Amino acid sequence: MTSSSLCFIIIRFGYSISRINPGYVTVLIEIVVLLRFQNLKLMSVAKKDYKRITTKSLIEMKSNGEKISMLTAYDYTMAKIVDSAGIDAILVGDSASNVMAGHETTLPITLDQMIYHASSVVRAVDRALVIVDLPFGAYQSDPKEALRSSIRIMKESGAHAVKLEGGSEIKDSIKRILNAGIPVMGHLGLTPQSIYKFGTYTVRAKEEAEAQKLLDDAKMLEKIGCFAVVLEKIPSALAKKVAESISIPVIGIGAGSGVDGQVLVLHDMIGMTHEFSPRFLRRYMNLYDDMSKAIGNYVSDVKSQDFPNANEQY
């Protein structure tokens, strides 16, 4: 029986007994109000079951107080696993330059390579929102180039949105992309494509002036139409302030727990990489050691002629 049905029965019962003792009516009204309030509380915390995540879904999640989960993926097999596990959003990040190609920075990866990775991910995904990084050199020169790069990503990969690093400096490029109907996710704080400008991967926006600019940029990104923004490696208090100041979701990486969601590089999170250990990283597996052991066992079995055995051949 729903609380609405129960309330109706109580009201009918109250009408009957009110002629006997009017004092009961006040008590019954209080019970009805309490039941309705409890029902509203349950409705407010209930999670919506999204069959397909869209940019609108993420905004609804923030509005409903539901945290957003995001991970990177760069290939079909891993994306299939990530999507099946219930992730909300997958970022085809330019971090593929590091974890897939072995480069020191994200700068070398090209637009063609990003489209290749994005296409592989999109073919694997049934539910998650797929966002693709615009790589270094694909949008910085002028808004027309930014739009051309974004159109290529959307048409050739089938992705759902693009992500750009920067604030007021690339405002015109973001507006040009948005005007073409392409959803944009912003990225503020530590922006790895500018690593040679900063000279270090240290925490950003610790000083008042930089913190204020970041807050202003976040508000600007919301105003011009971005559906979300990533904040990377900034003080948690500032990240929380930004999340509370804008209505679009704020996804953090090294930005504390006061934001609307979290993103990590998949290869770091499952322990495939072991050289990179920042404070914000939580490893949920130690796949590097597990894979090394498994491969070592395979080598040993081949050398000793234990593999294949009689049951593993035709």
PDB file of C-alpha atoms in Angstrom:
ATOM      1  CA  MET A   1       0.000   0.000   0.000  1.00  0.00           C
ATOM      2  CA  THR A   2       1.358   3.417  -0.935  1.00  0.00           C
ATOM      3  CA  SER A   3       1.476   6.315   1.500  1.00  0.00           C
ATOM      4  CA  SER A   4      -1.081   8.152  -0.688  1.00  0.00           C
ATOM      5  CA  SER A   5      -3.567   5.274  -0.329  1.00  0.00           C
ATOM      6  CA  LEU A   6      -2.956   5.127   3.403  1.00  0.00           C
ATOM      7  CA  CYS A   7      -3.523   8.877   3.694  1.00  0.00           C
ATOM      8  CA  PHE A   8      -6.856   8.542   1.848  1.00  0.00           C
ATOM      9  CA  ILE A   9      -8.037   5.807   4.230  1.00  0.00           C
ATOM     10  CA  ILE A  10      -7.031   7.873   7.262  1.00  0.00           C
ATOM     11  CA  ILE A  11      -8.902  10.919   5.933  1.00  0.00           C
ATOM     12  CA  ARG A  12     -12.066   8.854   5.354  1.00  0.00           C
ATOM     13  CA  PHE A  13     -11.724   7.329   8.814  1.00  0.00           C
ATOM     14  CA  GLY A  14     -11.180  10.772  10.315  1.00  0.00           C
ATOM     15  CA  TYR A  15     -14.357  12.082   8.727  1.00  0.00           C
ATOM     16  CA  SER A  16     -16.317   9.248  10.326  1.00  0.00           C
ATOM     17  CA  ILE A  17     -14.966   9.673  13.852  1.00  0.00           C
ATOM     18  CA  SER A  18     -14.955  13.476  13.800  1.00  0.00           C
ATOM     19  CA  ARG A  19     -18.659  13.381  14.554  1.00  0.00           C
ATOM     20  CA  ILE A  20     -17.863  11.348  17.681  1.00  0.00           C
ATOM     21  CA  ASN A  21     -14.797  13.255  18.956  1.00  0.00           C
ATOM     22  CA  PRO A  22     -13.568  16.302  17.004  1.00  0.00           C
ATOM     23  CA  GLY A  23     -10.274  16.147  18.915  1.00  0.00           C
ATOM     24  CA  TYR A  24      -9.204  13.130  16.899  1.00  0.00           C
ATOM     25  CA  VAL A  25      -9.140  15.197  13.714  1.00  0.00           C
ATOM     26  CA  THR A  26      -6.032  17.176  14.739  1.00  0.00           C
ATOM     27  CA  VAL A  27      -4.124  13.969  15.515  1.00  0.00           C
ATOM     28  CA  LEU A  28      -5.108  12.387  12.197  1.00  0.00           C
ATOM     29  CA  ILE A  29      -4.069  15.500  10.251  1.00  0.00           C
ATOM     30  CA  GLU A  30      -0.626  15.332  11.892  1.00  0.00           C
ATOM     31  CA  ILE A  31      -0.323  11.672  10.885  1.00  0.00           C
ATOM     32  CA  VAL A  32      -1.255  12.457   7.274  1.00  0.00           C
ATOM     33  CA  VAL A  33       1.277  15.311   7.081  1.00  0.00           C
ATOM     34  CA  LEU A  34       4.006  13.077   8.537  1.00  0.00           C
ATOM     35  CA  LEU A  35       3.289  10.304   6.030  1.00  0.00           C
ATOM     36  CA  ARG A  36       3.374  12.724   3.106  1.00  0.00           C
ATOM     37  CA  PHE A  37       6.645  14.248   4.337  1.00  0.00           C
ATOM     38  CA  GLN A  38       8.279  10.815   4.671  1.00  0.00           C
ATOM     39  CA  ASN A  39       7.106   9.957   1.152  1.00  0.00           C
ATOM     40  CA  LEU A  40       8.669  13.138  -0.240  1.00  0.00           C
ATOM     41  CA  LYS A  41      11.954  12.340   1.522  1.00  0.00           C
ATOM     42  CA  LEU A  42      12.018   8.857   0.003  1.00  0.00           C
ATOM     43  CA  MET A  43      11.283  10.282  -3.443  1.00  0.00           C
ATOM     44  CA  SER A  44      14.089  12.838  -3.121  1.00  0.00           C
ATOM     45  CA  VAL A  45      16.786  10.235  -2.321  1.00  0.00           C
ATOM     46  CA  ALA A  46      15.605   7.605  -4.810  1.00  0.00           C
ATOM     47  CA  LYS A  47      18.064   7.193  -7.686  1.00  0.00           C
ATOM     48  CA  LYS A  48      16.695   7.335 -11.198  1.00  0.00           C
ATOM     49  CA  ASP A  49      17.482   4.276 -13.278  1.00  0.00           C
ATOM     50  CA  TYR A  50      19.054   5.691 -16.430  1.00  0.00           C
ATOM     51  CA  LYS A  51      19.071   3.304 -19.384  1.00  0.00           C
ATOM     52  CA  ARG A  52      21.228   5.764 -21.298  1.00  0.00           C
ATOM     53  CA  ILE A  53      23.236   8.607 -19.782  1.00  0.00           C
ATOM     54  CA  THR A  54      23.043  11.977 -21.506  1.00  0.00           C
ATOM     55  CA  THR A  55      24.330  15.435 -20.657  1.00  0.00           C
ATOM     56  CA  LYS A  56      20.886  16.138 -19.218  1.00  0.00           C
ATOM     57  CA  SER A  57      21.199  13.035 -17.017  1.00  0.00           C
ATOM     58  CA  LEU A  58      24.364  14.392 -15.387  1.00  0.00           C
ATOM     59  CA  ILE A  59      22.667  17.718 -14.639  1.00  0.00           C
ATOM     60  CA  GLU A  60      19.723  15.830 -13.114  1.00  0.00           C
ATOM     61  CA  MET A  61      22.110  13.813 -10.974  1.00  0.00           C
ATOM     62  CA  LYS A  62      23.602  16.971  -9.533  1.00  0.00           C
ATOM     63  CA  SER A  63      20.143  18.392  -8.902  1.00  0.00           C
ATOM     64  CA  ASN A  64      19.127  15.185  -7.096  1.00  0.00           C
ATOM     65  CA  GLY A  65      22.314  14.992  -5.045  1.00  0.00           C
ATOM     66  CA  GLU A  66      23.545  11.826  -6.784  1.00  0.00           C
ATOM     67  CA  LYS A  67      27.311  11.656  -7.278  1.00  0.00           C
ATOM     68  CA  ILE A  68      28.616  11.109 -10.814  1.00  0.00           C
ATOM     69  CA  SER A  69      31.195   8.421 -11.613  1.00  0.00           C
ATOM     70  CA  MET A  70      33.580   8.817 -14.542  1.00  0.00           C
ATOM     71  CA  LEU A  71      36.619   6.863 -15.719  1.00  0.00           C
ATOM     72  CA  THR A  72      38.854   6.992 -18.768  1.00  0.00           C
ATOM     73  CA  ALA A  73      38.904   4.314 -21.454  1.00  0.00           C
ATOM     74  CA  TYR A  74      40.749   4.122 -24.748  1.00  0.00           C
ATOM     75  CA  ASP A  75      39.874   0.761 -26.339  1.00  0.00           C
ATOM     76  CA  TYR A  76      36.908  -1.514 -26.998  1.00  0.00           C
ATOM     77  CA  THR A  77      37.671  -4.268 -24.502  1.00  0.00           C
ATOM     78  CA  MET A  78      38.257  -2.035 -21.482  1.00  0.00           C
ATOM     79  CA  ALA A  79      35.366   0.277 -22.379  1.00  0.00           C
ATOM     80  CA  LYS A  80      33.034  -2.719 -22.539  1.00  0.00           C
ATOM     81  CA  ILE A  81      33.989  -3.723 -19.000  1.00  0.00           C
ATOM     82  CA  VAL A  82      33.759  -0.173 -17.656  1.00  0.00           C
ATOM     83  CA  ASP A  83      30.343   0.427 -19.211  1.00  0.00           C
ATOM     84  CA  SER A  84      28.976  -2.930 -18.027  1.00  0.00           C
ATOM     85  CA  ALA A  85      30.051  -2.089 -14.463  1.00  0.00           C
ATOM     86  CA  GLY A  86      27.645   0.869 -14.408  1.00  0.00           C
ATOM     87  CA  ILE A  87      29.890   3.885 -14.923  1.00  0.00           C
ATOM     88  CA  ASP A  88      28.032   7.117 -15.690  1.00  0.00           C
ATOM     89  CA  ALA A  89      30.532   8.693 -18.075  1.00  0.00           C
ATOM     90  CA  ILE A  90      33.626   7.585 -19.967  1.00  0.00           C
ATOM     91  CA  LEU A  91      36.320  10.084 -20.868  1.00  0.00           C
ATOM     92  CA  VAL A  92      38.433   9.224 -23.876  1.00  0.00           C
ATOM     93  CA  GLY A  93      41.226  11.319 -22.489  1.00  0.00           C
ATOM     94  CA  ASP A  94      44.351  12.642 -24.109  1.00  0.00           C
ATOM     95  CA  SER A  95      46.024  10.748 -21.242  1.00  0.00           C
ATOM     96  CA  ALA A  96      46.072   7.968 -23.858  1.00  0.00           C
ATOM     97  CA  SER A  97      49.272   9.723 -24.899  1.00  0.00           C
ATOM     98  CA  ASN A  98      50.791   8.609 -21.581  1.00  0.00           C
ATOM     99  CA  VAL A  99      49.230   5.250 -20.745  1.00  0.00           C
ATOM    100  CA  MET A 100      48.704   3.871 -24.264  1.00  0.00           C
ATOM    101  CA  ALA A 101      51.582   5.393 -26.237  1.00  0.00           C
ATOM    102  CA  GLY A 102      54.201   5.901 -23.520  1.00  0.00           C
ATOM    103  CA  HIS A 103      54.748   9.630 -24.017  1.00  0.00           C
ATOM    104  CA  GLU A 104      55.904  11.793 -21.134  1.00  0.00           C
ATOM    105  CA  THR A 105      53.090  14.322 -21.649  1.00  0.00           C
ATOM    106  CA  THR A 106      49.670  14.525 -23.318  1.00  0.00           C
ATOM    107  CA  LEU A 107      50.929  16.892 -26.011  1.00  0.00           C
ATOM    108  CA  PRO A 108      52.073  14.417 -28.730  1.00  0.00           C
ATOM    109  CA  ILE A 109      48.733  12.668 -29.311  1.00  0.00           C
ATOM    110  CA  THR A 110      47.020  13.742 -32.521  1.00  0.00           C
ATOM    111  CA  LEU A 111      43.400  14.354 -33.484  1.00  0.00           C
ATOM    112  CA  ASP A 112      43.427  11.273 -35.740  1.00  0.00           C
ATOM    113  CA  GLN A 113      44.670   9.146 -32.856  1.00  0.00           C
ATOM    114  CA  MET A 114      42.002  10.525 -30.506  1.00  0.00           C
ATOM    115  CA  ILE A 115      39.316   9.704 -33.078  1.00  0.00           C
ATOM    116  CA  TYR A 116      40.692   6.151 -33.359  1.00  0.00           C
ATOM    117  CA  HIS A 117      40.522   5.633 -29.591  1.00  0.00           C
ATOM    118  CA  ALA A 118      37.096   7.279 -29.326  1.00  0.00           C
ATOM    119  CA  SER A 119      35.666   5.110 -32.112  1.00  0.00           C
ATOM    120  CA  SER A 120      36.815   1.975 -30.312  1.00  0.00           C
ATOM    121  CA  VAL A 121      35.198   3.111 -27.069  1.00  0.00           C
ATOM    122  CA  VAL A 122      31.890   4.178 -28.631  1.00  0.00           C
ATOM    123  CA  ARG A 123      31.456   0.747 -30.271  1.00  0.00           C
ATOM    124  CA  ALA A 124      31.670  -0.858 -26.824  1.00  0.00           C
ATOM    125  CA  VAL A 125      29.306   1.391 -24.905  1.00  0.00           C
ATOM    126  CA  ASP A 126      25.571   0.876 -24.360  1.00  0.00           C
ATOM    127  CA  ARG A 127      24.847   3.181 -21.403  1.00  0.00           C
ATOM    128  CA  ALA A 128      27.604   5.629 -20.472  1.00  0.00           C
ATOM    129  CA  LEU A 129      28.061   9.137 -21.840  1.00  0.00           C
ATOM    130  CA  VAL A 130      31.248   9.236 -23.955  1.00  0.00           C
ATOM    131  CA  ILE A 131      33.275  12.460 -23.839  1.00  0.00           C
ATOM    132  CA  VAL A 132      36.417  12.999 -25.917  1.00  0.00           C
ATOM    133  CA  ASP A 133      39.337  15.316 -25.198  1.00  0.00           C
ATOM    134  CA  LEU A 134      40.258  17.746 -27.934  1.00  0.00           C
ATOM    135  CA  PRO A 135      44.036  17.197 -28.141  1.00  0.00           C
ATOM    136  CA  PHE A 136      46.693  19.877 -27.971  1.00  0.00           C
ATOM    137  CA  GLY A 137      46.898  21.810 -31.234  1.00  0.00           C
ATOM    138  CA  ALA A 138      43.354  20.956 -32.329  1.00  0.00           C
ATOM    139  CA  TYR A 139      41.614  24.049 -30.966  1.00  0.00           C
ATOM    140  CA  GLN A 140      44.047  26.638 -29.598  1.00  0.00           C
ATOM    141  CA  SER A 141      44.731  28.626 -32.775  1.00  0.00           C
ATOM    142  CA  ASP A 142      41.212  29.882 -33.579  1.00  0.00           C
ATOM    143  CA  PRO A 143      37.500  29.070 -33.075  1.00  0.00           C
ATOM    144  CA  LYS A 144      37.098  27.757 -36.624  1.00  0.00           C
ATOM    145  CA  GLU A 145      39.786  25.141 -36.093  1.00  0.00           C
ATOM    146  CA  ALA A 146      38.196  24.192 -32.760  1.00  0.00           C
ATOM    147  CA  LEU A 147      34.864  23.654 -34.494  1.00  0.00           C
ATOM    148  CA  ARG A 148      36.404  21.636 -37.333  1.00  0.00           C
ATOM    149  CA  SER A 149      38.176  19.368 -34.833  1.00  0.00           C
ATOM    150  CA  SER A 150      35.014  18.895 -32.776  1.00  0.00           C
ATOM    151  CA  ILE A 151      32.936  18.058 -35.843  1.00  0.00           C
ATOM    152  CA  ARG A 152      35.470  15.429 -36.888  1.00  0.00           C
ATOM    153  CA  ILE A 153      35.332  13.819 -33.460  1.00  0.00           C
ATOM    154  CA  MET A 154      31.536  13.738 -33.399  1.00  0.00           C
ATOM    155  CA  LYS A 155      31.100  12.517 -37.001  1.00  0.00           C
ATOM    156  CA  GLU A 156      33.972  10.034 -37.210  1.00  0.00           C
ATOM    157  CA  SER A 157      33.808   8.504 -33.729  1.00  0.00           C
ATOM    158  CA  GLY A 158      30.147   8.811 -32.759  1.00  0.00           C
ATOM    159  CA  ALA A 159      31.064  10.358 -29.401  1.00  0.00           C
ATOM    160  CA  HIS A 160      28.554  12.355 -27.380  1.00  0.00           C
ATOM    161  CA  ALA A 161      30.567  15.407 -26.278  1.00  0.00           C
ATOM    162  CA  VAL A 162      34.012  17.018 -26.305  1.00  0.00           C
ATOM    163  CA  LYS A 163      36.203  18.414 -23.524  1.00  0.00           C
ATOM    164  CA  LEU A 164      38.522  21.431 -23.757  1.00  0.00           C
ATOM    165  CA  GLU A 165      41.113  22.723 -21.312  1.00  0.00           C
ATOM    166  CA  GLY A 166      40.991  26.405 -20.359  1.00  0.00           C
ATOM    167  CA  GLY A 167      38.721  29.261 -19.388  1.00  0.00           C
ATOM    168  CA  SER A 168      38.321  32.779 -20.724  1.00  0.00           C
ATOM    169  CA  GLU A 169      41.251  32.259 -23.128  1.00  0.00           C
ATOM    170  CA  ILE A 170      39.216  29.807 -25.220  1.00  0.00           C
ATOM    171  CA  LYS A 171      35.752  31.264 -24.643  1.00  0.00           C
ATOM    172  CA  ASP A 172      35.189  32.062 -28.314  1.00  0.00           C
ATOM    173  CA  SER A 173      36.180  28.548 -29.382  1.00  0.00           C
ATOM    174  CA  ILE A 174      33.788  26.976 -26.886  1.00  0.00           C
ATOM    175  CA  LYS A 175      30.947  29.236 -28.018  1.00  0.00           C
ATOM    176  CA  ARG A 176      31.585  28.333 -31.667  1.00  0.00           C
ATOM    177  CA  ILE A 177      31.431  24.612 -30.820  1.00  0.00           C
ATOM    178  CA  LEU A 178      28.298  25.016 -28.707  1.00  0.00           C
ATOM    179  CA  ASN A 179      26.593  27.021 -31.446  1.00  0.00           C
ATOM    180  CA  ALA A 180      27.059  24.019 -33.726  1.00  0.00           C
ATOM    181  CA  GLY A 181      25.083  21.871 -31.275  1.00  0.00           C
ATOM    182  CA  ILE A 182      28.043  19.978 -29.840  1.00  0.00           C
ATOM    183  CA  PRO A 183      28.012  19.515 -26.034  1.00  0.00           C
ATOM    184  CA  VAL A 184      31.133  20.805 -24.274  1.00  0.00           C
ATOM    185  CA  MET A 185      32.696  19.876 -20.948  1.00  0.00           C
ATOM    186  CA  GLY A 186      35.152  22.406 -19.533  1.00  0.00           C
ATOM    187  CA  HIS A 187      38.418  21.692 -17.706  1.00  0.00           C
ATOM    188  CA  LEU A 188      40.017  24.078 -15.186  1.00  0.00           C
ATOM    189  CA  GLY A 189      42.763  23.972 -12.568  1.00  0.00           C
ATOM    190  CA  LEU A 190      45.724  21.869 -13.569  1.00  0.00           C
ATOM    191  CA  THR A 191      45.533  21.658 -17.355  1.00  0.00           C
ATOM    192  CA  PRO A 192      48.116  19.081 -18.531  1.00  0.00           C
ATOM    193  CA  GLN A 193      48.271  20.470 -22.077  1.00  0.00           C
ATOM    194  CA  SER A 194      49.851  23.599 -20.541  1.00  0.00           C
ATOM    195  CA  ILE A 195      52.475  21.680 -18.561  1.00  0.00           C
ATOM    196  CA  TYR A 196      55.393  23.514 -20.161  1.00  0.00           C
ATOM    197  CA  LYS A 197      53.789  26.829 -19.244  1.00  0.00           C
ATOM    198  CA  PHE A 198      53.346  25.828 -15.591  1.00  0.00           C
ATOM    199  CA  GLY A 199      56.560  23.775 -15.444  1.00  0.00           C
ATOM    200  CA  THR A 200      55.148  21.395 -12.838  1.00  0.00           C
ATOM    201  CA  TYR A 201      52.135  19.221 -11.977  1.00  0.00           C
ATOM    202  CA  THR A 202      51.728  20.877  -8.588  1.00  0.00           C
ATOM    203  CA  VAL A 203      48.384  21.921  -7.088  1.00  0.00           C
ATOM    204  CA  ARG A 204      46.898  24.941  -8.858  1.00  0.00           C
ATOM    205  CA  ALA A 205      44.841  27.937  -7.635  1.00  0.00           C
ATOM    206  CA  LYS A 206      46.341  28.100  -4.149  1.00  0.00           C
ATOM    207  CA  GLU A 207      46.812  31.856  -4.450  1.00  0.00           C
ATOM    208  CA  GLU A 208      43.823  34.187  -4.196  1.00  0.00           C
ATOM    209  CA  ALA A 209      44.123  35.717  -7.668  1.00  0.00           C
ATOM    210  CA  GLU A 210      44.313  32.378  -9.463  1.00  0.00           C
ATOM    211  CA  ALA A 211      41.506  30.962  -7.304  1.00  0.00           C
ATOM    212  CA  GLN A 212      39.246  33.901  -8.174  1.00  0.00           C
ATOM    213  CA  LYS A 213      40.002  33.520 -11.884  1.00  0.00           C
ATOM    214  CA  LEU A 214      39.150  29.829 -11.706  1.00  0.00           C
ATOM    215  CA  LEU A 215      35.815  30.604 -10.019  1.00  0.00           C
ATOM    216  CA  ASP A 216      35.056  33.288 -12.601  1.00  0.00           C
ATOM    217  CA  ASP A 217      35.957  30.912 -15.436  1.00  0.00           C
ATOM    218  CA  ALA A 218      33.689  28.197 -14.038  1.00  0.00           C
ATOM    219  CA  LYS A 219      30.771  30.630 -13.909  1.00  0.00           C
ATOM    220  CA  MET A 220      31.575  31.758 -17.440  1.00  0.00           C
ATOM    221  CA  LEU A 221      31.589  28.155 -18.708  1.00  0.00           C
ATOM    222  CA  GLU A 222      28.169  27.607 -17.175  1.00  0.00           C
ATOM    223  CA  LYS A 223      26.833  30.859 -18.610  1.00  0.00           C
ATOM    224  CA  ILE A 224      27.865  30.166 -22.201  1.00  0.00           C
ATOM    225  CA  GLY A 225      26.356  26.659 -22.110  1.00  0.00           C
ATOM    226  CA  CYS A 226      28.859  23.988 -21.015  1.00  0.00           C
ATOM    227  CA  PHE A 227      27.090  20.990 -19.468  1.00  0.00           C
ATOM    228  CA  ALA A 228      29.830  20.203 -16.920  1.00  0.00           C
ATOM    229  CA  VAL A 229      33.354  21.101 -15.864  1.00  0.00           C
ATOM    230  CA  VAL A 230      36.348  19.092 -14.653  1.00  0.00           C
ATOM    231  CA  LEU A 231      38.455  20.549 -11.848  1.00  0.00           C
ATOM    232  CA  GLU A 232      41.914  19.019 -11.600  1.00  0.00           C
ATOM    233  CA  LYS A 233      44.298  19.179  -8.662  1.00  0.00           C
ATOM    234  CA  ILE A 234      43.042  22.249  -6.807  1.00  0.00           C
ATOM    235  CA  PRO A 235      42.355  22.839  -3.083  1.00  0.00           C
ATOM    236  CA  SER A 236      39.248  20.963  -1.935  1.00  0.00           C
ATOM    237  CA  ALA A 237      37.712  24.050  -0.309  1.00  0.00           C
ATOM    238  CA  LEU A 238      37.904  25.955  -3.598  1.00  0.00           C
ATOM    239  CA  ALA A 239      36.467  23.023  -5.553  1.00  0.00           C
ATOM    240  CA  LYS A 240      33.547  22.795  -3.125  1.00  0.00           C
ATOM    241  CA  LYS A 241      32.936  26.531  -3.485  1.00  0.00           C
ATOM    242  CA  VAL A 242      32.857  26.220  -7.273  1.00  0.00           C
ATOM    243  CA  ALA A 243      30.447  23.264  -7.132  1.00  0.00           C
ATOM    244  CA  GLU A 244      28.110  25.248  -4.894  1.00  0.00           C
ATOM    245  CA  SER A 245      28.344  28.340  -7.112  1.00  0.00           C
ATOM    246  CA  ILE A 246      27.210  26.798 -10.396  1.00  0.00           C
ATOM    247  CA  SER A 247      24.308  24.569 -11.394  1.00  0.00           C
ATOM    248  CA  ILE A 248      26.202  22.323 -13.823  1.00  0.00           C
ATOM    249  CA  PRO A 249      28.082  19.254 -12.523  1.00  0.00           C
ATOM    250  CA  VAL A 250      31.640  19.662 -11.289  1.00  0.00           C
ATOM    251  CA  ILE A 251      33.746  16.509 -11.733  1.00  0.00           C
ATOM    252  CA  GLY A 252      36.909  16.386  -9.675  1.00  0.00           C
ATOM    253  CA  ILE A 253      40.266  14.691 -10.004  1.00  0.00           C
ATOM    254  CA  GLY A 254      42.368  15.608  -7.019  1.00  0.00           C
ATOM    255  CA  ALA A 255      39.754  18.194  -6.039  1.00  0.00           C
ATOM    256  CA  GLY A 256      38.313  16.666  -2.876  1.00  0.00           C
ATOM    257  CA  SER A 257      34.913  15.248  -1.972  1.00  0.00           C
ATOM    258  CA  GLY A 258      32.846  18.438  -2.128  1.00  0.00           C
ATOM    259  CA  VAL A 259      32.277  18.237  -5.885  1.00  0.00           C
ATOM    260  CA  ASP A 260      29.507  16.482  -7.839  1.00  0.00           C
ATOM    261  CA  GLY A 261      31.500  13.535  -9.123  1.00  0.00           C
ATOM    262  CA  GLN A 262      34.927  11.971  -9.556  1.00  0.00           C
ATOM    263  CA  VAL A 263      37.104  10.884 -12.460  1.00  0.00           C
ATOM    264  CA  LEU A 264      40.271   8.786 -12.495  1.00  0.00           C
ATOM    265  CA  VAL A 265      42.494   7.342 -15.201  1.00  0.00           C
ATOM    266  CA  LEU A 266      41.418   3.705 -15.471  1.00  0.00           C
ATOM    267  CA  HIS A 267      44.941   2.319 -15.781  1.00  0.00           C
ATOM    268  CA  ASP A 268      45.930   4.087 -12.553  1.00  0.00           C
ATOM    269  CA  MET A 269      42.782   3.015 -10.690  1.00  0.00           C
ATOM    270  CA  ILE A 270      43.196  -0.700 -11.474  1.00  0.00           C
ATOM    271  CA  GLY A 271      46.935  -0.650 -10.833  1.00  0.00           C
ATOM    272  CA  MET A 272      48.197  -1.335 -14.349  1.00  0.00           C
ATOM    273  CA  THR A 273      50.522   1.627 -13.913  1.00  0.00           C
ATOM    274  CA  HIS A 274      52.702   1.731 -10.808  1.00  0.00           C
ATOM    275  CA  GLU A 275      55.080   4.664 -11.345  1.00  0.00           C
ATOM    276  CA  PHE A 276      52.351   7.292 -10.800  1.00  0.00           C
ATOM    277  CA  SER A 277      51.126   7.655  -7.203  1.00  0.00           C
ATOM    278  CA  PRO A 278      49.586  11.061  -6.435  1.00  0.00           C
ATOM    279  CA  ARG A 279      47.717  11.623  -3.186  1.00  0.00           C
ATOM    280  CA  PHE A 280      44.299  11.664  -4.877  1.00  0.00           C
ATOM    281  CA  LEU A 281      44.711   8.214  -6.491  1.00  0.00           C
ATOM    282  CA  ARG A 282      43.021   5.194  -4.905  1.00  0.00           C
ATOM    283  CA  ARG A 283      44.067   1.867  -6.445  1.00  0.00           C
ATOM    284  CA  TYR A 284      41.251  -0.687  -6.403  1.00  0.00           C
ATOM    285  CA  MET A 285      43.449  -3.460  -7.835  1.00  0.00           C
ATOM    286  CA  ASN A 286      47.126  -4.235  -8.307  1.00  0.00           C
ATOM    287  CA  LEU A 287      46.852  -5.469 -11.868  1.00  0.00           C
ATOM    288  CA  TYR A 288      50.508  -4.802 -12.664  1.00  0.00           C
ATOM    289  CA  ASP A 289      51.654  -7.444 -10.181  1.00  0.00           C
ATOM    290  CA  ASP A 290      48.825  -9.847 -11.032  1.00  0.00           C
ATOM    291  CA  MET A 291      49.553  -9.669 -14.753  1.00  0.00           C
ATOM    292  CA  SER A 292      53.298  -9.956 -14.237  1.00  0.00           C
ATOM    293  CA  LYS A 293      52.781 -13.099 -12.167  1.00  0.00           C
ATOM    294  CA  ALA A 294      50.377 -14.614 -14.699  1.00  0.00           C
ATOM    295  CA  ILE A 295      52.702 -13.922 -17.631  1.00  0.00           C
ATOM    296  CA  GLY A 296      55.638 -15.318 -15.668  1.00  0.00           C
ATOM    297  CA  ASN A 297      53.677 -18.501 -14.984  1.00  0.00           C
ATOM    298  CA  TYR A 298      52.834 -18.796 -18.686  1.00  0.00           C
ATOM    299  CA  VAL A 299      56.503 -18.418 -19.676  1.00  0.00           C
ATOM    300  CA  SER A 300      57.483 -21.074 -17.133  1.00  0.00           C
ATOM    301  CA  ASP A 301      54.811 -23.500 -18.344  1.00  0.00           C
ATOM    302  CA  VAL A 302      55.864 -23.077 -21.993  1.00  0.00           C
ATOM    303  CA  LYS A 303      59.547 -23.567 -21.172  1.00  0.00           C
ATOM    304  CA  SER A 304      58.814 -26.670 -19.095  1.00  0.00           C
ATOM    305  CA  GLN A 305      56.414 -28.046 -21.740  1.00  0.00           C
ATOM    306  CA  ASP A 306      53.619 -28.123 -19.180  1.00  0.00           C
ATOM    307  CA  PHE A 307      51.515 -26.028 -21.586  1.00  0.00           C
ATOM    308  CA  PRO A 308      49.681 -27.174 -23.551  1.00  0.00           C
ATOM    309  CA  ASN A 309      48.721 -30.432 -21.826  1.00  0.00           C
ATOM    310  CA  ALA A 310      46.654 -33.274 -23.277  1.00  0.00           C
ATOM    311  CA  ASN A 311      43.354 -31.530 -22.556  1.00  0.00           C
ATOM    312  CA  GLU A 312      44.461 -28.296 -24.265  1.00  0.00           C
ATOM    313  CA  GLN A 313      45.090 -29.649 -27.758  1.00  0.00           C
ATOM    314  CA  TYR A 314      43.112 -31.272 -30.591  1.00  0.00           C
TER     315      TYR A 314
END
